[in-house]
């Protein structure tokens, strides 16, 4: 029997990763942009977003079983 108030892992884990991504962006992106590392910021951002989407899809599929 499942608890009613329990938040599924496919919701809270991507949300936590998104908060981490936002925090790291606030902390490090301005400095990297001042140094002219636009490509590094773009690549890291895209990879992080892809990882968050893959984590969501993986756990969503796993929860459906």
Coordinates of C-alpha atoms in Angstrom, one line a residue:
X1 CA 0.0 0.0 0.0
X2 CA 1.5 3.4 -1.1
X3 CA 1.4 6.5 1.0
X4 CA -0.7 9.2 -0.5
X5 CA 1.6 12.1 0.3
X6 CA 4.8 10.5 -1.0
X7 CA 6.4 12.4 -3.9
X8 CA 7.7 10.0 -6.6
X9 CA 11.4 9.8 -7.3
X10 CA 10.9 10.8 -10.9
X11 CA 9.7 14.2 -9.6
X12 CA 12.0 15.0 -6.6
X13 CA 15.3 13.8 -8.1
X14 CA 15.1 15.9 -11.3
X15 CA 13.8 18.9 -9.2
X16 CA 16.8 18.5 -6.9
X17 CA 19.2 18.3 -9.9
X18 CA 17.6 21.4 -11.4
X19 CA 18.1 23.3 -8.1
X20 CA 21.7 22.2 -8.1
X21 CA 22.2 23.3 -11.7
X22 CA 20.6 26.7 -10.9
X23 CA 22.8 27.2 -7.9
X24 CA 26.0 26.3 -9.7
X25 CA 25.0 28.5 -12.6
X26 CA 24.5 31.5 -10.2
X27 CA 27.8 30.8 -8.5
X28 CA 30.1 30.1 -11.5
X29 CA 28.6 31.3 -14.8
X30 CA 29.3 35.1 -14.3
X31 CA 33.0 34.4 -13.7
X32 CA 33.2 32.0 -16.7
X33 CA 31.5 34.5 -19.0
X34 CA 33.9 37.3 -17.9
X35 CA 36.8 35.0 -18.9
X36 CA 35.1 34.4 -22.3
X37 CA 34.4 30.8 -21.8
X38 CA 31.0 30.9 -23.6
X39 CA 31.4 27.4 -25.2
X40 CA 32.2 25.8 -21.8
X41 CA 29.1 27.3 -20.2
X42 CA 26.9 26.3 -23.2
X43 CA 28.2 22.7 -23.3
X44 CA 27.9 22.2 -19.5
X45 CA 24.4 23.6 -19.5
X46 CA 23.2 21.4 -22.4
X47 CA 24.7 18.3 -20.8
X48 CA 23.2 19.0 -17.5
X49 CA 19.7 19.6 -19.0
X50 CA 20.0 16.3 -21.0
X51 CA 21.0 14.4 -17.8
X52 CA 18.1 15.9 -15.9
X53 CA 15.7 14.8 -18.7
X54 CA 17.2 11.3 -18.9
X55 CA 16.9 10.9 -15.1
X56 CA 13.3 12.0 -15.3
X57 CA 12.5 9.6 -18.2
X58 CA 14.4 6.7 -16.6
X59 CA 12.6 6.9 -13.2
X60 CA 9.2 7.7 -14.8
X61 CA 9.5 4.5 -16.9
X62 CA 10.7 2.5 -13.8
X63 CA 7.8 3.8 -11.8
X64 CA 5.3 2.6 -14.4
X65 CA 6.4 -1.1 -14.0

